[in-house]
């Protein structure tokens, strides 16, 4: 594994990435390649590379796990912007870089994404036809989540508050950076925040289990307007032609991966091979890193990706 930064002609800042290489790697040979998209509020060093990226590299894939623009080690100012349009465009920029590498087979590029990254991966595949197969791991449609739970089911009120805050910042006011989670599981419990997804997200992101320096779980409030007007699954029936797999757990939480993953599968009627993998007895954050559900997911993902990214 090695770290790189790159920029192409369409970008004003660098994208930081980790490249994970298969065993007995030979730079003179072309390899099937997977681009790995991290969750909302996450970074490349967490489940994106450490769990799924590492496992897929061992199976013979080159894996590129990267930080989203404005987040982690990637560039872009101001920091902690979560913009779905940019997040999807990042995927194309990473593919632009990948196809310049001599050991990447440009005709065998796949995409995986976890949580919000899974929603972005599914959406990118609708229009980025260099992607030959996609896997959404417990995918979340961030637009739907922002219009519902993240806005208190008041999307218009949230948009007005964002507009007011953005005007304040344009006039020199301080940035409003929202922390997405309690500081610790203990703080979550003290505040009564014990809903499954909130509690388990805190246990992952705010403890040594998943904590990483770049995984800030922060968002710049004033620049989130686009999120409320975005839909990961728009035009799925028409445009999702590539093979698609969705992996979800049946323990349902407030962030809605079960709902979004099921909807993506149901709507992908034009896909050449659509598969829904339901992991009985496991939750959204279990599938991030717990060995048993991860193995169950990989047992289905690896043959799927090998089949569709074969020479």
CSV table of C-alpha atoms in Angstrom, one decimal:
chain,number,residue,atom,x,y,z
A,1,UNK,CA,0.0,0.0,0.0
A,2,UNK,CA,1.3,3.5,-0.8
A,3,UNK,CA,-0.1,7.0,-0.5
A,4,UNK,CA,-0.4,9.3,-3.5
A,5,UNK,CA,-1.8,12.7,-4.4
A,6,UNK,CA,-2.9,13.7,-7.9
A,7,UNK,CA,-4.7,16.4,-9.7
A,8,UNK,CA,-6.1,16.5,-13.3
A,9,UNK,CA,-7.0,19.3,-15.6
A,10,UNK,CA,-10.5,19.6,-14.2
A,11,UNK,CA,-9.5,20.1,-10.6
A,12,UNK,CA,-8.2,23.0,-8.6
A,13,UNK,CA,-6.9,20.9,-5.7
A,14,UNK,CA,-5.3,17.5,-5.0
A,15,UNK,CA,-7.0,14.2,-4.2
A,16,UNK,CA,-5.3,12.0,-1.7
A,17,UNK,CA,-5.5,8.3,-2.1
A,18,UNK,CA,-4.1,5.0,-1.0
A,19,UNK,CA,-3.3,2.4,-3.6
A,20,UNK,CA,-3.5,-1.2,-2.4
A,21,UNK,CA,-1.7,-3.8,-4.6
A,22,UNK,CA,-2.4,-7.5,-4.9
A,23,UNK,CA,0.1,-10.2,-3.8
A,24,UNK,CA,3.0,-10.8,-6.2
A,25,UNK,CA,2.2,-7.6,-7.9
A,26,UNK,CA,3.8,-7.1,-11.3
A,27,UNK,CA,3.7,-3.6,-12.6
A,28,UNK,CA,4.0,-4.8,-16.2
A,29,UNK,CA,0.7,-6.6,-16.0
A,30,UNK,CA,-2.8,-5.0,-16.3
A,31,UNK,CA,-5.0,-5.6,-13.3
A,32,UNK,CA,-8.7,-5.3,-12.6
A,33,UNK,CA,-9.1,-2.2,-10.4
A,34,UNK,CA,-11.6,-1.2,-7.7
A,35,UNK,CA,-12.2,2.4,-6.7
A,36,UNK,CA,-13.4,2.5,-3.1
A,37,UNK,CA,-15.6,5.3,-1.8
A,38,UNK,CA,-15.7,6.1,2.0
A,39,UNK,CA,-18.8,6.9,4.0
A,40,UNK,CA,-20.2,10.3,4.8
A,41,UNK,CA,-18.0,11.8,7.6
A,42,UNK,CA,-15.4,9.2,7.1
A,43,UNK,CA,-11.9,9.0,5.4
A,44,UNK,CA,-9.9,6.6,3.3
A,45,UNK,CA,-8.1,5.0,6.3
A,46,UNK,CA,-11.3,3.6,7.8
A,47,UNK,CA,-13.6,0.8,6.4
A,48,UNK,CA,-12.9,1.9,2.8
A,49,UNK,CA,-9.3,0.8,2.7
A,50,UNK,CA,-8.7,-1.0,6.0
A,51,UNK,CA,-11.5,-3.5,5.6
A,52,UNK,CA,-12.9,-3.8,2.1
A,53,UNK,CA,-9.9,-2.4,0.2
A,54,UNK,CA,-7.4,-4.7,1.9
A,55,UNK,CA,-9.6,-7.8,1.4
A,56,UNK,CA,-10.1,-7.0,-2.3
A,57,UNK,CA,-6.4,-6.4,-2.9
A,58,UNK,CA,-5.7,-9.9,-1.4
A,59,UNK,CA,-8.1,-11.3,-4.0
A,60,UNK,CA,-6.1,-9.9,-6.9
A,61,UNK,CA,-7.5,-6.4,-7.4
A,62,UNK,CA,-5.7,-3.1,-7.4
A,63,UNK,CA,-7.7,-0.9,-5.1
A,64,UNK,CA,-7.7,2.9,-4.9
A,65,UNK,CA,-9.3,4.3,-1.8
A,66,UNK,CA,-9.3,8.0,-1.7
A,67,UNK,CA,-10.5,11.0,0.4
A,68,UNK,CA,-13.4,13.1,-0.9
A,69,UNK,CA,-12.7,16.7,-1.9
A,70,UNK,CA,-12.7,19.1,1.1
A,71,UNK,CA,-12.2,16.1,3.5
A,72,UNK,CA,-9.4,14.0,4.9
A,73,UNK,CA,-6.0,14.6,3.2
A,74,UNK,CA,-7.6,15.8,0.0
A,75,UNK,CA,-7.6,19.5,-0.9
A,76,UNK,CA,-10.3,22.1,-1.3
A,77,UNK,CA,-11.5,25.0,0.8
A,78,UNK,CA,-13.4,25.6,2.9
A,79,UNK,CA,-13.1,22.3,4.7
A,80,UNK,CA,-15.8,19.6,5.5
A,81,UNK,CA,-18.1,20.4,2.6
A,82,UNK,CA,-20.4,17.5,1.8
A,83,UNK,CA,-21.6,18.1,-1.7
A,84,UNK,CA,-23.1,15.0,-3.5
A,85,UNK,CA,-22.4,16.5,-6.9
A,86,UNK,CA,-18.7,16.9,-6.1
A,87,UNK,CA,-18.6,13.5,-4.4
A,88,UNK,CA,-19.8,11.8,-7.5
A,89,UNK,CA,-17.4,13.9,-9.7
A,90,UNK,CA,-14.6,12.8,-7.4
A,91,UNK,CA,-15.2,9.2,-8.6
A,92,UNK,CA,-14.7,10.2,-12.2
A,93,UNK,CA,-11.5,12.1,-11.3
A,94,UNK,CA,-10.1,9.0,-9.5
A,95,UNK,CA,-10.9,6.9,-12.6
A,96,UNK,CA,-9.2,9.6,-14.8
A,97,UNK,CA,-6.1,9.0,-12.7
A,98,UNK,CA,-6.4,5.3,-12.6
A,99,UNK,CA,-6.5,4.9,-16.3
A,100,UNK,CA,-3.1,6.6,-16.6
A,101,UNK,CA,-1.4,3.9,-14.5
A,102,UNK,CA,0.3,1.2,-16.6
A,103,UNK,CA,-1.0,-1.6,-14.3
A,104,UNK,CA,-4.7,-0.6,-14.4
A,105,UNK,CA,-6.8,-2.3,-17.0
A,106,UNK,CA,-9.1,0.5,-18.1
A,107,UNK,CA,-11.7,-2.0,-19.3
A,108,UNK,CA,-11.9,-3.7,-15.9
A,109,UNK,CA,-12.7,-1.0,-13.4
A,110,UNK,CA,-15.2,-1.6,-10.6
A,111,UNK,CA,-16.6,0.6,-7.8
A,112,UNK,CA,-17.5,-0.1,-4.2
A,113,UNK,CA,-18.8,2.3,-1.6
A,114,UNK,CA,-19.9,2.1,2.0
A,115,UNK,CA,-22.8,3.9,3.6
A,116,UNK,CA,-23.1,7.3,2.0
A,117,UNK,CA,-20.2,6.3,-0.2
A,118,UNK,CA,-22.4,3.4,-1.4
A,119,UNK,CA,-25.1,5.8,-2.4
A,120,UNK,CA,-22.5,7.9,-4.3
A,121,UNK,CA,-21.1,4.8,-5.9
A,122,UNK,CA,-24.5,3.7,-7.2
A,123,UNK,CA,-25.3,7.2,-8.5
A,124,UNK,CA,-21.9,7.6,-10.2
A,125,UNK,CA,-22.5,4.3,-12.0
A,126,UNK,CA,-25.6,5.6,-13.7
A,127,UNK,CA,-23.6,7.9,-15.9
A,128,UNK,CA,-19.9,6.8,-15.6
A,129,UNK,CA,-19.8,3.9,-18.0
A,130,UNK,CA,-16.1,3.2,-17.4
A,131,UNK,CA,-17.4,1.5,-14.3
A,132,UNK,CA,-18.1,-2.1,-15.3
A,133,UNK,CA,-19.6,-3.3,-11.9
A,134,UNK,CA,-20.7,-1.7,-8.7
A,135,UNK,CA,-21.3,-2.8,-5.1
A,136,UNK,CA,-23.1,-0.6,-2.6
A,137,UNK,CA,-22.2,-1.8,0.9
A,138,UNK,CA,-25.0,-0.8,3.3
A,139,UNK,CA,-25.7,2.1,1.0
A,140,UNK,CA,-27.4,5.3,2.1
A,141,UNK,CA,-29.1,7.9,-0.1
A,142,UNK,CA,-27.7,11.0,1.5
A,143,UNK,CA,-30.3,13.3,-0.2
A,144,UNK,CA,-33.2,11.3,1.2
A,145,UNK,CA,-31.6,11.2,4.7
A,146,UNK,CA,-31.0,15.0,4.7
A,147,UNK,CA,-34.6,15.7,3.6
A,148,UNK,CA,-35.8,13.5,6.4
A,149,UNK,CA,-34.0,12.7,9.7
A,150,UNK,CA,-31.0,15.1,9.3
A,151,UNK,CA,-33.3,18.1,8.8
A,152,UNK,CA,-35.8,17.0,11.5
A,153,UNK,CA,-38.2,16.3,8.6
A,154,UNK,CA,-38.2,20.0,7.8
A,155,UNK,CA,-36.1,20.4,4.6
A,156,UNK,CA,-37.4,23.8,3.8
A,157,UNK,CA,-36.5,25.1,7.3
A,158,UNK,CA,-33.1,23.6,7.0
A,159,UNK,CA,-32.5,25.3,3.6
A,160,UNK,CA,-33.6,28.6,5.0
A,161,UNK,CA,-31.2,28.2,8.0
A,162,UNK,CA,-28.4,27.3,5.6
A,163,UNK,CA,-29.1,30.4,3.5
A,164,UNK,CA,-29.1,32.7,6.5
A,165,UNK,CA,-25.8,31.1,7.7
A,166,UNK,CA,-24.2,31.4,4.3
A,167,UNK,CA,-25.0,35.1,4.1
A,168,UNK,CA,-23.5,35.6,7.6
A,169,UNK,CA,-20.3,33.8,6.5
A,170,UNK,CA,-20.1,35.8,3.3
A,171,UNK,CA,-20.1,38.9,5.4
A,172,UNK,CA,-17.2,37.7,7.6
A,173,UNK,CA,-19.0,35.7,10.2
A,174,UNK,CA,-17.6,32.5,11.6
A,175,UNK,CA,-18.1,29.2,9.8
A,176,UNK,CA,-20.7,26.8,11.3
A,177,UNK,CA,-19.1,23.4,11.4
A,178,UNK,CA,-21.6,20.8,12.7
A,179,UNK,CA,-20.3,17.7,14.6
A,180,UNK,CA,-22.4,14.8,13.4
A,181,UNK,CA,-22.0,12.5,16.4
A,182,UNK,CA,-21.7,12.6,20.2
A,183,UNK,CA,-18.1,12.8,21.4
A,184,UNK,CA,-18.1,9.2,22.9
A,185,UNK,CA,-20.5,6.3,23.5
A,186,UNK,CA,-20.8,7.5,27.1
A,187,UNK,CA,-21.8,11.0,25.9
A,188,UNK,CA,-24.4,9.4,23.6
A,189,UNK,CA,-25.8,7.4,26.4
A,190,UNK,CA,-25.9,10.4,28.7
A,191,UNK,CA,-27.8,12.4,26.1
A,192,UNK,CA,-30.3,9.5,25.4
A,193,UNK,CA,-29.0,9.0,21.9
A,194,UNK,CA,-29.3,5.3,21.9
A,195,UNK,CA,-31.1,4.7,18.5
A,196,UNK,CA,-29.3,1.9,16.8
A,197,UNK,CA,-27.5,3.7,14.0
A,198,UNK,CA,-26.6,6.8,16.1
A,199,UNK,CA,-25.2,4.6,18.9
A,200,UNK,CA,-23.3,2.3,16.6
A,201,UNK,CA,-21.9,5.1,14.5
A,202,UNK,CA,-20.5,6.7,17.7
A,203,UNK,CA,-19.1,3.4,18.8
A,204,UNK,CA,-17.3,3.1,15.4
A,205,UNK,CA,-16.1,6.7,14.8
A,206,UNK,CA,-15.5,7.8,18.4
A,207,UNK,CA,-13.5,4.9,19.8
A,208,UNK,CA,-10.3,3.1,18.8
A,209,UNK,CA,-12.4,0.6,16.9
A,210,UNK,CA,-12.6,3.0,13.9
A,211,UNK,CA,-11.2,6.4,14.9
A,212,UNK,CA,-8.7,7.9,12.4
A,213,UNK,CA,-7.2,11.4,12.2
A,214,UNK,CA,-9.0,12.2,8.9
A,215,UNK,CA,-12.4,10.8,9.9
A,216,UNK,CA,-13.7,14.0,11.4
A,217,UNK,CA,-17.5,13.3,11.3
A,218,UNK,CA,-18.0,17.0,10.6
A,219,UNK,CA,-20.0,19.0,8.0
A,220,UNK,CA,-20.0,22.7,7.0
A,221,UNK,CA,-23.6,23.5,7.5
A,222,UNK,CA,-23.8,26.5,5.1
A,223,UNK,CA,-22.6,24.5,2.1
A,224,UNK,CA,-25.0,21.6,2.4
A,225,UNK,CA,-27.9,23.0,0.3
A,226,UNK,CA,-27.2,20.7,-2.7
A,227,UNK,CA,-27.5,17.7,-0.5
A,228,UNK,CA,-31.2,18.3,0.2
A,229,UNK,CA,-31.9,18.6,-3.6
A,230,UNK,CA,-30.0,15.5,-4.5
A,231,UNK,CA,-31.2,11.9,-5.0
A,232,UNK,CA,-28.8,9.0,-5.3
A,233,UNK,CA,-31.4,6.8,-7.1
A,234,UNK,CA,-32.9,9.2,-9.7
A,235,UNK,CA,-33.2,7.6,-13.1
A,236,UNK,CA,-31.9,4.2,-11.8
A,237,UNK,CA,-34.5,2.3,-13.9
A,238,UNK,CA,-33.2,3.8,-17.1
A,239,UNK,CA,-29.5,4.3,-16.5
A,240,UNK,CA,-28.3,1.5,-14.2
A,241,UNK,CA,-27.2,-0.9,-16.9
A,242,UNK,CA,-24.0,-2.3,-15.3
A,243,UNK,CA,-24.0,-5.3,-12.9
A,244,UNK,CA,-25.0,-4.0,-9.5
A,245,UNK,CA,-24.9,-5.6,-6.0
A,246,UNK,CA,-26.3,-4.2,-2.8
A,247,UNK,CA,-25.3,-5.6,0.6
A,248,UNK,CA,-27.5,-4.7,3.6
A,249,UNK,CA,-28.2,-6.0,7.1
A,250,UNK,CA,-31.7,-6.8,8.3
A,251,UNK,CA,-31.3,-4.9,11.6
A,252,UNK,CA,-32.9,-1.6,10.6
A,253,UNK,CA,-31.6,1.7,11.8
A,254,UNK,CA,-32.5,5.4,11.4
A,255,UNK,CA,-30.0,6.1,8.6
A,256,UNK,CA,-32.0,3.9,6.3
A,257,UNK,CA,-29.5,1.7,4.5
A,258,UNK,CA,-32.0,-1.2,4.5
A,259,UNK,CA,-34.6,1.0,2.8
A,260,UNK,CA,-32.3,2.6,0.3
A,261,UNK,CA,-30.5,-0.6,-0.6
A,262,UNK,CA,-33.8,-2.4,-1.2
A,263,UNK,CA,-35.0,0.5,-3.3
A,264,UNK,CA,-31.9,0.6,-5.4
A,265,UNK,CA,-32.2,-3.1,-6.1
A,266,UNK,CA,-35.9,-2.9,-6.9
A,267,UNK,CA,-35.4,0.0,-9.3
A,268,UNK,CA,-32.3,-1.3,-11.2
A,269,UNK,CA,-34.4,-3.2,-13.7
A,270,UNK,CA,-32.1,-2.4,-16.6
A,271,UNK,CA,-29.0,-3.8,-14.8
A,272,UNK,CA,-27.3,-6.7,-16.6
A,273,UNK,CA,-27.0,-8.6,-13.2
A,274,UNK,CA,-28.6,-7.1,-10.1
A,275,UNK,CA,-28.1,-8.9,-6.7
A,276,UNK,CA,-29.4,-8.1,-3.3
A,277,UNK,CA,-27.4,-9.6,-0.4
A,278,UNK,CA,-29.3,-9.5,2.9
A,279,UNK,CA,-27.2,-10.3,6.0
A,280,UNK,CA,-29.5,-11.8,8.6
A,281,UNK,CA,-28.9,-10.5,12.1
A,282,UNK,CA,-26.5,-7.7,11.3
A,283,UNK,CA,-26.8,-4.0,11.4
A,284,UNK,CA,-25.4,-1.1,9.3
A,285,UNK,CA,-22.3,-0.5,11.3
A,286,UNK,CA,-21.6,-4.2,11.9
A,287,UNK,CA,-21.0,-4.5,8.2
A,288,UNK,CA,-18.3,-1.8,8.4
A,289,UNK,CA,-15.7,-3.9,10.1
A,290,UNK,CA,-17.0,-6.9,12.2
A,291,UNK,CA,-15.4,-10.0,10.9
A,292,UNK,CA,-18.4,-12.3,10.5
A,293,UNK,CA,-20.7,-9.9,8.5
A,294,UNK,CA,-17.7,-8.6,6.5
A,295,UNK,CA,-16.8,-12.2,5.5
A,296,UNK,CA,-20.4,-12.8,4.5
A,297,UNK,CA,-20.4,-9.7,2.4
A,298,UNK,CA,-17.1,-10.5,0.8
A,299,UNK,CA,-18.1,-14.1,0.1
A,300,UNK,CA,-20.7,-12.6,-2.3
A,301,UNK,CA,-18.8,-9.5,-3.5
A,302,UNK,CA,-15.6,-11.2,-4.6
A,303,UNK,CA,-17.1,-13.7,-7.0
A,304,UNK,CA,-19.4,-11.0,-8.3
A,305,UNK,CA,-16.6,-8.6,-9.0
A,306,UNK,CA,-14.3,-11.3,-10.4
A,307,UNK,CA,-17.0,-12.4,-12.8
A,308,UNK,CA,-17.7,-9.0,-14.2
A,309,UNK,CA,-14.1,-7.7,-14.2
A,310,UNK,CA,-12.6,-10.8,-15.7
A,311,UNK,CA,-10.3,-10.5,-18.7
